[in-house]
Tab-separated table of C-alpha atoms and ligand atoms in Angstrom:
chain	number	residue	atom	x	y	z
A	1	MET	CA	92.936	111.406	85.241
A	2	LYS	CA	92.659	109.259	82.144
A	3	ARG	CA	91.137	105.861	81.676
A	4	LEU	CA	93.461	103.425	79.928
A	5	THR	CA	91.415	100.204	79.984
A	6	GLU	CA	88.361	98.920	81.803
A	7	ARG	CA	90.238	98.589	85.105
A	8	ILE	CA	93.192	100.928	84.728
A	9	TRP	CA	93.473	104.693	85.122
A	10	TYR	CA	96.499	106.972	85.134
A	11	GLN	CA	97.532	110.562	85.704
A	12	GLU	CA	99.881	112.018	83.106
A	13	ALA	CA	103.460	113.023	83.807
A	14	ASP	CA	104.236	116.716	84.325
A	15	GLU	CA	107.759	117.690	83.364
A	16	LYS	CA	107.652	121.105	85.129
A	17	THR	CA	108.922	119.477	88.340
A	18	ASP	CA	109.553	116.036	86.836
A	19	ARG	CA	106.338	114.488	88.139
A	20	PRO	CA	105.975	110.976	86.709
A	21	VAL	CA	102.895	109.084	85.547
A	22	LEU	CA	100.863	107.631	88.418
A	23	GLY	CA	98.771	104.527	87.764
A	24	TYR	CA	95.734	102.962	89.370
A	25	ILE	CA	94.392	99.430	88.982
A	26	SER	CA	90.905	98.782	90.272
A	27	GLY	CA	89.793	95.272	91.248
A	28	GLU	CA	86.593	93.960	92.777
A	29	LYS	CA	88.248	93.527	96.191
A	30	SER	CA	90.878	96.238	96.311
A	31	SER	CA	93.011	98.588	94.288
A	32	LEU	CA	96.657	99.371	93.745
A	33	MET	CA	98.340	102.646	92.874
A	34	VAL	CA	101.548	102.613	90.851
A	35	ASP	CA	104.127	105.022	92.272
A	36	ALA	CA	103.506	107.625	94.935
A	37	GLY	CA	104.632	110.736	93.071
A	38	ASN	CA	107.281	113.278	93.987
A	39	SER	CA	105.484	115.061	96.849
A	40	ARG	CA	102.422	115.136	99.071
A	41	GLU	CA	100.890	117.638	96.609
A	42	HIS	CA	101.519	115.393	93.626
A	43	ALA	CA	99.957	112.410	95.409
A	44	ALA	CA	96.986	114.581	96.452
A	45	LEU	CA	96.276	115.478	92.799
A	46	MET	CA	95.989	111.781	92.009
A	47	LEU	CA	93.855	111.016	95.068
A	48	ASP	CA	91.514	113.922	94.226
A	49	GLY	CA	91.263	112.589	90.681
A	50	LEU	CA	90.225	109.181	91.999
A	51	VAL	CA	87.484	110.791	94.095
A	52	ARG	CA	86.229	112.721	91.045
A	53	CYS	CA	86.079	109.467	89.063
A	54	GLY	CA	84.177	107.780	91.899
A	55	LEU	CA	87.008	105.292	92.444
A	56	PRO	CA	87.914	103.842	95.847
A	57	TYR	CA	90.946	105.009	97.820
A	58	PRO	CA	93.914	102.769	96.891
A	59	ARG	CA	94.621	99.940	99.310
A	60	TYR	CA	98.224	99.532	98.122
A	61	VAL	CA	100.822	101.787	96.588
A	62	ALA	CA	103.660	100.055	94.733
A	63	ILE	CA	106.956	101.900	94.217
A	64	THR	CA	108.728	101.169	90.901
A	65	HIS	CA	112.207	102.344	92.035
A	66	TRP	CA	113.913	104.603	94.583
A	67	HIS	CA	114.269	107.814	92.525
A	68	TRP	CA	112.709	110.724	94.421
A	69	ASP	CA	110.057	111.567	91.831
A	70	HIS	CA	108.449	108.121	92.257
A	71	CYS	CA	108.465	107.822	96.047
A	72	TYR	CA	108.539	111.159	97.935
A	73	GLY	CA	104.728	111.275	97.753
A	74	MET	CA	104.451	108.180	100.002
A	75	CYS	CA	103.951	110.419	103.063
A	76	GLY	CA	100.725	111.730	101.506
A	77	ILE	CA	99.074	108.365	100.802
A	78	ASP	CA	97.308	106.411	103.508
A	79	ALA	CA	97.745	103.046	101.764
A	80	VAL	CA	99.940	100.008	102.391
A	81	SER	CA	103.188	100.784	100.605
A	82	VAL	CA	105.084	98.064	98.776
A	83	ALA	CA	108.677	98.132	97.540
A	84	ASN	CA	111.334	95.589	96.763
A	85	LEU	CA	114.287	95.029	99.060
A	86	GLU	CA	116.782	97.209	97.199
A	87	THR	CA	114.316	100.056	96.754
A	88	ASN	CA	113.549	99.981	100.450
A	89	LEU	CA	117.247	100.032	101.369
A	90	LYS	CA	117.569	103.253	99.356
A	91	LEU	CA	114.450	104.643	101.032
A	92	ILE	CA	116.008	103.910	104.435
A	93	GLU	CA	119.197	105.666	103.317
A	94	MET	CA	117.271	108.711	102.048
A	95	THR	CA	115.418	109.158	105.359
A	96	THR	CA	118.799	110.292	106.729
A	97	TRP	CA	119.445	112.818	103.938
A	98	GLU	CA	119.499	116.468	104.895
A	99	TRP	CA	118.165	119.101	102.554
A	100	THR	CA	120.420	122.057	103.217
A	101	ASP	CA	122.180	123.572	100.178
A	102	ARG	CA	125.425	122.180	101.535
A	103	SER	CA	124.185	118.609	101.946
A	104	MET	CA	122.568	118.680	98.501
A	105	ALA	CA	125.764	120.012	96.909
A	106	ARG	CA	127.802	117.319	98.657
A	107	ARG	CA	125.569	114.567	97.303
A	108	ILE	CA	126.086	115.885	93.751
A	109	GLU	CA	129.851	115.758	94.316
A	110	THR	CA	129.767	112.193	95.649
A	111	GLY	CA	127.406	111.038	92.873
A	112	GLU	CA	124.697	110.070	95.364
A	113	ASP	CA	122.392	112.416	93.488
A	114	ILE	CA	122.423	114.172	90.132
A	115	LEU	CA	121.921	117.770	89.077
A	116	PHE	CA	118.707	117.046	87.170
A	117	CYS	CA	117.018	115.720	90.340
A	118	ASP	CA	118.538	118.478	92.479
A	119	GLU	CA	117.035	121.168	90.234
A	120	ASN	CA	113.611	119.551	90.141
A	121	ILE	CA	113.534	118.928	93.895
A	122	ARG	CA	114.183	122.663	94.371
A	123	ARG	CA	111.277	123.458	92.011
A	124	GLU	CA	108.851	120.998	93.619
A	125	TYR	CA	109.849	122.012	97.152
A	126	PRO	CA	110.242	125.774	97.635
A	127	ASP	CA	110.248	124.748	101.315
A	128	ARG	CA	112.512	121.711	101.540
A	129	SER	CA	111.680	121.102	105.210
A	130	ARG	CA	108.497	119.550	103.798
A	131	ILE	CA	110.423	116.644	102.270
A	132	ASP	CA	109.379	113.571	104.225
A	133	VAL	CA	110.879	110.301	102.955
A	134	ARG	CA	109.091	107.158	104.103
A	135	THR	CA	110.025	103.481	103.971
A	136	ALA	CA	107.742	100.718	102.687
A	137	ASP	CA	105.275	98.662	104.748
A	138	ILE	CA	105.718	95.497	102.683
A	139	ILE	CA	109.151	94.570	101.363
A	140	PHE	CA	109.610	91.794	98.813
A	141	ASP	CA	112.402	90.217	96.853
A	142	GLY	CA	112.080	89.308	93.163
A	143	ILE	CA	108.387	88.944	92.418
A	144	LEU	CA	105.108	89.681	94.193
A	145	GLU	CA	101.571	89.133	92.964
A	146	PHE	CA	98.380	90.903	94.063
A	147	ASP	CA	94.941	89.465	93.487
A	148	LEU	CA	92.774	92.593	93.513
A	149	GLY	CA	89.652	90.635	92.573
A	150	GLY	CA	89.213	89.835	88.895
A	151	VAL	CA	92.499	91.560	88.102
A	152	THR	CA	96.084	90.758	89.012
A	153	CYS	CA	99.141	92.948	89.511
A	154	ILE	CA	102.522	91.297	89.239
A	155	LEU	CA	105.461	93.277	90.606
A	156	MET	CA	108.615	91.975	88.979
A	157	LYS	CA	112.245	92.989	88.992
A	158	LEU	CA	113.906	92.955	85.583
A	159	PRO	CA	117.497	93.570	84.451
A	160	ASN	CA	117.819	97.164	83.230
A	161	SER	CA	120.195	100.101	82.835
A	162	HIS	CA	118.223	102.797	84.650
A	163	SER	CA	118.319	101.670	88.275
A	164	GLU	CA	119.196	98.201	89.619
A	165	ASP	CA	116.156	98.092	91.900
A	166	SER	CA	113.564	98.836	89.166
A	167	ILE	CA	110.422	96.750	88.931
A	168	ILE	CA	107.556	96.631	86.470
A	169	VAL	CA	103.889	96.354	87.447
A	170	TYR	CA	102.297	93.936	85.022
A	171	VAL	CA	98.528	93.551	84.718
A	172	PRO	CA	98.026	90.424	82.584
A	173	GLU	CA	94.213	90.598	82.302
A	174	GLU	CA	94.437	94.089	80.783
A	175	LYS	CA	97.659	93.389	78.867
A	176	VAL	CA	99.188	96.508	80.385
A	177	VAL	CA	102.608	96.952	81.928
A	178	PHE	CA	103.669	99.943	84.019
A	179	LEU	CA	107.350	100.346	83.262
A	180	GLY	CA	108.356	103.024	85.735
A	181	ASP	CA	111.645	104.251	84.235
A	182	ILE	CA	112.962	100.755	83.563
A	183	THR	CA	113.430	101.349	79.827
A	184	SER	CA	115.400	104.571	80.398
A	185	GLU	CA	119.132	105.116	80.429
A	186	ASP	CA	121.345	105.239	83.501
A	187	PHE	CA	121.263	108.960	84.353
A	188	HIS	CA	122.892	108.406	87.730
A	189	ASN	CA	126.002	107.183	85.961
A	190	SER	CA	128.429	109.555	84.269
A	191	THR	CA	127.854	107.984	80.836
A	192	GLY	CA	124.086	108.486	81.052
A	193	SER	CA	123.529	105.671	78.579
A	194	HIS	CA	122.323	102.071	78.482
A	195	HIS	CA	124.422	99.076	79.521
A	196	ARG	CA	124.448	96.765	76.529
A	197	GLU	CA	124.049	93.478	78.372
A	198	LYS	CA	121.329	94.710	80.713
A	199	LEU	CA	119.440	96.327	77.832
A	200	GLY	CA	119.618	93.066	75.874
A	201	MET	CA	118.140	91.147	78.809
A	202	LEU	CA	115.404	93.757	79.309
A	203	ILE	CA	114.414	93.517	75.630
A	204	GLU	CA	114.226	89.712	75.888
A	205	ALA	CA	112.070	89.904	79.001
A	206	LEU	CA	109.675	92.438	77.455
A	207	GLU	CA	109.464	90.429	74.208
A	208	TRP	CA	108.409	87.442	76.298
A	209	LEU	CA	105.843	89.426	78.331
A	210	ASP	CA	102.322	89.343	76.874
A	211	PHE	CA	101.274	93.014	76.859
A	212	GLU	CA	99.748	95.507	74.428
A	213	ILE	CA	100.323	98.805	76.236
A	214	GLY	CA	103.486	99.891	78.045
A	215	VAL	CA	103.254	102.906	80.357
A	216	HIS	CA	106.603	104.596	80.948
A	217	GLY	CA	106.905	106.898	83.941
A	218	HIS	CA	107.603	110.002	81.847
A	219	ASP	CA	105.798	109.330	78.575
A	220	GLU	CA	102.391	108.598	77.101
A	221	PRO	CA	101.174	104.996	77.015
A	222	ARG	CA	102.751	103.236	74.017
A	223	SER	CA	102.249	100.010	72.089
A	224	LYS	CA	104.510	97.007	72.722
A	225	GLU	CA	105.949	97.452	69.205
A	226	TYR	CA	106.825	101.081	69.940
A	227	VAL	CA	108.510	100.263	73.258
A	228	LEU	CA	110.534	97.392	71.807
A	229	GLY	CA	111.263	99.426	68.674
A	230	TYR	CA	113.082	102.206	70.500
A	231	LEU	CA	114.871	99.780	72.820
A	232	ARG	CA	116.174	97.790	69.836
A	233	GLU	CA	117.334	101.043	68.239
A	234	ASP	CA	119.179	101.945	71.453
A	235	LEU	CA	120.801	98.518	71.453
A	236	GLU	CA	121.924	98.947	67.839
A	237	LEU	CA	123.503	102.307	68.702
A	238	LEU	CA	125.542	100.485	71.348
A	239	GLY	CA	127.053	98.339	68.611
A	240	GLU	CA	125.032	95.171	68.895
A	241	ILE	CA	124.965	93.213	65.610
B	301	ZN	ZN1	114.120	107.028	87.630
């Protein structure tokens, strides 16, 4: 568990089983966790870390997008879960998924899932009967703001290449934005790259947003300049003038 600012903590990503960064914002009234992790065990590591730091149990857990590594830990967190409409529709769909080798192989064929996730799910879950996908308690569309007491969390959908349903969690008082995977390429698409128009709109939105630190789901916290720098480079590679 690392402290990022006065009111924000996070647990680093662990690429062994593709565990993403988990965030925590602590207000005077309540607290919000960013992403639930990829399993009960992953979520438990975060919750234990909070106890060690003397921080209260999170009241809310906000899901940045539907990809398994960000939401399969929901079953291990006794907090009010929050997701946007599209994310929740995918969660509903995934509650019906079966985890036999055959079902998993079929989903790779149909493009419902990708090999990278398949391999990591197998690593994280030696016993796949333990996979327990949950749906959200609060479902919103577009934008949702939490007043945690002296600190605000704004959940906001932005155009992006990675996954249509992606949101950011913006904490204006701390000038921090949790990006989830929103700045990443579209790995669920055969090209595995950015979509020029969507990337352009994402860059504009992030330029407009007043933040100093951007926390990507699979990276260290970075400066705004760094985040925008690599996104502009990506855009140039796509042939933008
Ligand atoms: Zn993702």
